[in-house]
Each structure stands twice: as structure tokens, then as C-alpha cells.
Coordinates of C-alpha atoms and ligand atoms in Angstrom, one line a residue:
X1 CA -24.0 -6.4 -1.6
X2 CA -20.9 -5.0 0.0
X3 CA -23.0 -2.7 2.2
X4 CA -20.0 -1.7 4.3
X5 CA -17.9 -0.7 1.3
X6 CA -20.7 1.3 -0.2
X7 CA -21.1 3.3 3.0
X8 CA -17.3 4.0 3.0
X9 CA -17.3 5.0 -0.6
X10 CA -20.4 7.2 0.0
X11 CA -18.6 9.0 2.9
X12 CA -15.5 9.4 0.8
X13 CA -17.5 11.0 -2.0
X14 CA -18.9 13.4 0.5
X15 CA -15.4 14.1 1.8
X16 CA -14.4 15.2 -1.7
X17 CA -17.3 17.6 -1.8
X18 CA -16.7 18.9 1.8
X19 CA -13.0 19.6 0.9
X20 CA -14.1 21.7 -2.1
X21 CA -12.5 19.3 -4.6
X22 CA -15.6 18.7 -6.7
X23 CA -17.8 21.2 -8.4
X24 CA -21.2 20.2 -9.8
X25 CA -20.8 16.5 -10.7
X26 CA -17.2 16.7 -11.7
X27 CA -15.6 14.0 -9.8
X28 CA -15.9 10.6 -8.2
X29 CA -14.2 8.2 -5.9
X30 CA -14.3 4.4 -6.1
X31 CA -12.9 1.5 -4.0
X32 CA -12.1 -2.1 -4.5
X33 CA -13.3 -4.8 -2.2
X34 CA -10.3 -6.9 -1.0
X35 CA -12.2 -10.2 -0.9
X36 CA -14.2 -10.1 -4.1
X37 CA -12.2 -7.6 -6.2
X38 CA -15.5 -5.9 -7.0
X39 CA -15.5 -2.1 -7.3
X40 CA -18.0 0.4 -5.9
X41 CA -18.3 3.7 -7.6
X42 CA -20.5 6.8 -7.7
X43 CA -23.3 7.0 -10.3
X44 CA -22.8 9.5 -13.0
X45 CA -25.8 11.8 -12.7
X46 CA -26.3 12.0 -9.0
X47 CA -25.2 15.3 -7.3
X48 CA -22.9 14.8 -4.3
X49 CA -25.5 16.4 -2.0
X50 CA -28.2 13.9 -3.1
X51 CA -26.0 10.8 -3.0
X52 CA -27.0 7.9 -0.7
X53 CA -25.1 4.7 -0.1
X54 CA -27.7 2.7 -1.9
X55 CA -27.1 4.7 -5.1
X56 CA -23.6 3.4 -5.5
X57 CA -22.9 1.0 -8.3
X58 CA -21.1 -2.3 -7.8
X59 CA -19.3 -3.8 -10.7
X60 CA -16.6 -6.4 -11.5
X61 CA -13.2 -5.6 -12.9
X62 CA -14.5 -5.8 -16.5
X63 CA -17.2 -3.1 -15.7
X64 CA -20.1 -5.5 -15.6
X65 CA -22.7 -4.0 -13.3
X66 CA -23.6 -6.3 -10.4
X67 CA -25.7 -4.0 -8.4
X68 CA -27.2 -0.5 -8.8
X69 CA -30.0 1.0 -10.8
X70 CA -28.2 4.0 -12.3
X71 CA -25.4 4.5 -14.8
X72 CA -21.9 4.4 -13.2
X73 CA -19.6 7.4 -13.5
X74 CA -18.3 7.8 -17.0
X75 CA -14.8 7.5 -15.6
X76 CA -15.4 3.9 -14.4
X77 CA -13.2 2.3 -17.0
X78 CA -10.3 4.7 -16.2
X79 CA -10.6 3.6 -12.5
X80 CA -10.7 -0.1 -13.6
X81 CA -7.5 0.3 -15.7
X82 CA -5.7 1.9 -12.7
X83 CA -6.8 -1.0 -10.4
X84 CA -5.6 -3.5 -13.0
X85 CA -2.2 -1.8 -13.5
X86 CA -1.5 -1.1 -9.8
X87 CA -2.5 -4.1 -7.6
X88 CA -1.7 -2.2 -4.4
X89 CA -4.3 0.4 -5.2
X90 CA -7.6 -0.1 -3.4
X91 CA -9.3 3.3 -3.9
X92 CA -9.2 5.8 -6.8
X93 CA -10.4 9.4 -6.7
X94 CA -10.9 11.7 -9.7
X95 CA -11.6 15.4 -9.4
X96 CA -11.4 18.6 -11.4
X97 CA -10.0 20.4 -8.3
X98 CA -9.0 23.8 -9.5
X99 CA -5.3 24.1 -9.0
X100 CA -4.4 20.6 -10.0
X101 CA -6.5 21.1 -13.1
X102 CA -4.7 24.3 -13.9
X103 CA -1.5 22.3 -14.2
X104 CA -3.2 19.6 -16.1
X105 CA -4.6 22.1 -18.6
X106 CA -1.2 23.7 -19.0
X107 CA 0.3 20.2 -19.6
X108 CA 2.8 20.9 -16.8
X109 CA 3.8 18.5 -14.0
X110 CA 3.6 19.8 -10.4
X111 CA 7.2 20.1 -9.2
X112 CA 8.2 18.9 -5.7
X113 CA 9.0 22.2 -4.1
X114 CA 8.4 21.7 -0.4
X115 CA 8.0 19.3 2.5
X116 CA 4.2 19.2 2.3
X117 CA 4.6 17.8 -1.3
X118 CA 7.3 15.3 -0.2
X119 CA 5.3 14.0 2.7
X120 CA 2.6 12.7 0.2
X121 CA 4.4 12.5 -3.2
X122 CA 8.0 11.6 -3.6
X123 CA 8.3 12.9 -7.2
X124 CA 6.9 15.7 -9.2
X125 CA 3.2 14.9 -10.0
X126 CA 3.5 13.7 -13.6
X127 CA 1.3 14.7 -16.5
X128 CA 0.2 12.2 -19.1
X129 CA 1.1 12.4 -22.8
X130 CA -1.3 13.8 -25.4
X131 CA -3.9 11.2 -26.4
X132 CA -3.9 10.1 -30.0
X133 CA -7.0 10.6 -32.1
X134 CA -7.7 6.9 -32.2
X135 CA -7.4 6.6 -28.4
X136 CA -10.0 9.4 -28.0
X137 CA -12.4 8.0 -30.7
X138 CA -12.7 4.5 -29.2
X139 CA -12.5 3.3 -25.6
X140 CA -11.6 6.8 -24.5
X141 CA -12.0 6.2 -20.7
X142 CA -10.1 2.9 -20.8
X143 CA -7.3 4.5 -22.9
X144 CA -7.1 7.3 -20.3
X145 CA -6.4 4.6 -17.7
X146 CA -3.8 3.0 -19.9
X147 CA -1.8 6.2 -20.5
X148 CA -1.9 6.8 -16.7
X149 CA -0.4 3.3 -16.2
X150 CA 2.2 3.9 -18.9
X151 CA 3.4 7.0 -17.1
X152 CA 4.4 4.9 -14.1
X153 CA 6.3 2.1 -15.9
X154 CA 9.6 3.3 -14.3
X155 CA 8.2 4.4 -10.9
X156 CA 6.4 2.8 -8.0
X157 CA 2.9 4.3 -8.3
X158 CA 2.5 4.2 -4.5
X159 CA 5.5 6.6 -4.0
X160 CA 3.6 9.3 -6.0
X161 CA 0.0 8.4 -5.8
X162 CA -1.4 11.0 -8.3
X163 CA -1.2 12.0 -11.9
X164 CA -2.6 14.8 -14.0
X165 CA -4.3 13.7 -17.2
X166 CA -3.3 16.4 -19.7
X167 CA -6.1 18.8 -20.6
X168 CA -8.4 17.0 -18.1
X169 CA -7.6 16.8 -14.4
X170 CA -6.1 14.7 -11.6
X171 CA -6.5 11.0 -10.7
X172 CA -5.3 10.1 -7.3
X173 CA -5.2 6.8 -5.5
X174 CA -4.4 5.1 -2.2
X175 CA -3.9 1.8 -0.3
X176 CA -7.4 2.4 1.2
X177 CA -10.2 4.9 1.0
X178 CA -8.9 7.4 3.6
X179 CA -5.5 7.4 1.9
X180 CA -7.1 8.3 -1.5
X181 CA -9.1 11.1 0.0
X182 CA -6.0 12.5 1.9
X183 CA -3.9 12.3 -1.2
X184 CA -6.6 14.2 -3.3
X185 CA -6.7 16.9 -0.6
X186 CA -2.9 17.1 -0.4
X187 CA -2.6 17.3 -4.2
X188 CA -4.9 20.3 -4.5
X189 CA -3.0 22.1 -1.7
X190 CA 0.5 21.5 -3.1
X191 CA -0.7 22.4 -6.6
X192 CA -1.9 25.8 -5.4
X193 CA 1.3 26.4 -3.4
X194 CA 3.5 25.3 -6.4
X195 CA 1.7 27.8 -8.7
X196 CA 2.4 30.7 -6.4
X197 CA 5.9 29.5 -5.6
X198 CA 6.8 29.4 -9.3
X199 CA 5.3 32.9 -9.7
X200 CA 7.6 34.2 -7.0
X201 CA 10.6 32.3 -8.1
X202 CA 10.6 30.4 -11.5
X203 CA 13.8 28.7 -10.4
X204 CA 12.5 27.3 -7.1
X205 CA 13.5 23.7 -6.3
X206 CA 14.0 21.5 -3.3
X207 CA 17.0 19.8 -1.9
X208 CA 16.8 16.1 -2.8
X209 CA 18.1 15.1 0.7
X210 CA 15.2 17.0 2.3
X211 CA 12.8 15.1 0.0
X212 CA 14.3 11.8 1.0
X213 CA 14.1 12.7 4.7
X214 CA 10.4 13.5 4.4
X215 CA 9.7 10.4 2.3
X216 CA 11.4 8.2 4.9
X217 CA 9.7 10.0 7.8
X218 CA 6.3 9.3 6.2
X219 CA 7.2 5.6 5.9
X220 CA 7.7 5.8 9.7
X221 CA 4.0 6.7 9.9
X222 CA 4.2 10.5 10.3
X223 CA 2.8 13.3 8.2
X224 CA 4.4 16.3 9.8
X225 CA 5.7 19.2 7.9
Ligands
LIG301 ZN1 -13.0 14.3 -15.4

């Protein structure tokens, strides 16, 4: 079932590992099939180096497993909530990449301080609110997805395709699988740069006209700095 999608999702999971965004089993990427709406995601316990396309789990949007012998990633229901909230999103990546997670643990958004950030993310990368005890006690993963969706009620999620879940780590998305991988790589890079930029100058900021210029240039299909 969905053999082509499983191969693409398999390759994308390997890309996360190759780019140093995942340590041990901390992370996963999924994608949604355009025709069926089914989602393919990495199994929970399989290390990235051992992953094969046939290991991927295929499920419907309610999380019912349609194919796969293993347990899906524990973040499955967070991925599904993101797909439900954002119809344009076709792929979701979750990592604990170090610098983005530093900001998530600090409960700080990543400010837009340079053109590299603006080329991928129009706004500061937001951080979710603190989860309530009842949200953690029951349906924790689903509620994580809901607070991600809540954070984008006033903004187009495709203009800033990433968020930091407070005390946890980043979730990143895209219109397709390569977009989601690129955005995950870009997020980690801009997070590290923002950390050091703020150490050199705690008042650092960026001209909003320069941000607009780079956002518009990206819409023209370019990702130059
Ligand atoms: Zn996680």
C-alpha cells in the first residue's frame, strides 16, 4: 500500500539523520497521501540506521493502522492534528534538534534576525503555551497538536512552517516531503545563529522591509541569502 509514499518518507527520515537533526530515536517525519489522505509515519522503536521502507506504518486520519507490523511513532496523533488543522500541509517533521530545542526548553520564540530566517520563515518561530495538567494526563499527543494549531489561529501556517513545543522540541511542516525536510534543516540553522546573535547583541533585530523583500523573493521561487 502506498509503496511510493513509503519510500519517500523512508528517505526523508534518513535525511533528518544525515543532517544531524535526530539523535537516538528522537524524531520522525510523516507524509500524507494526496489521493487517499492516508498518512505514512516512522515506527516508534526502529533506529534510523535500521529503518526500511517496509517498516513504515500507514494509517488513516483517525490513527487507525492500515498497514505495518510495528507501533507507530508516539507522536502520530500530534502529526494528525497538524494535518487536520492545516489542509495545505502534506508532510510533518518532528525532531529534538539541539538549537531549536534549546529555545523550546527556554520557552522562547526564535526571533527573525536575518535573511536566512526570512527566506524560510516570515515570522519569529512561535513557542506553544504551557500545557495544562489535564491536557498532559489524557490525549497528550493529540493535545500537543491542538496547542500547535491554536498558536496559528491568526497566522497562515505556511508563512512560518515551524513551531517550538514548549519544554519539548520543534515540529516543522511543508507542502511536500522535501519542503518539510528543508524547513527542519533551516530551522536548526537559524536557531543556532539566533542564539549566538543574541549573545553578541541582545537588542538585535531585523528591518521589516528586508523581511518582506526576502519573503516575496521566496515566493518567486528563490532561496538565496
Ligand atoms: Zn519529541
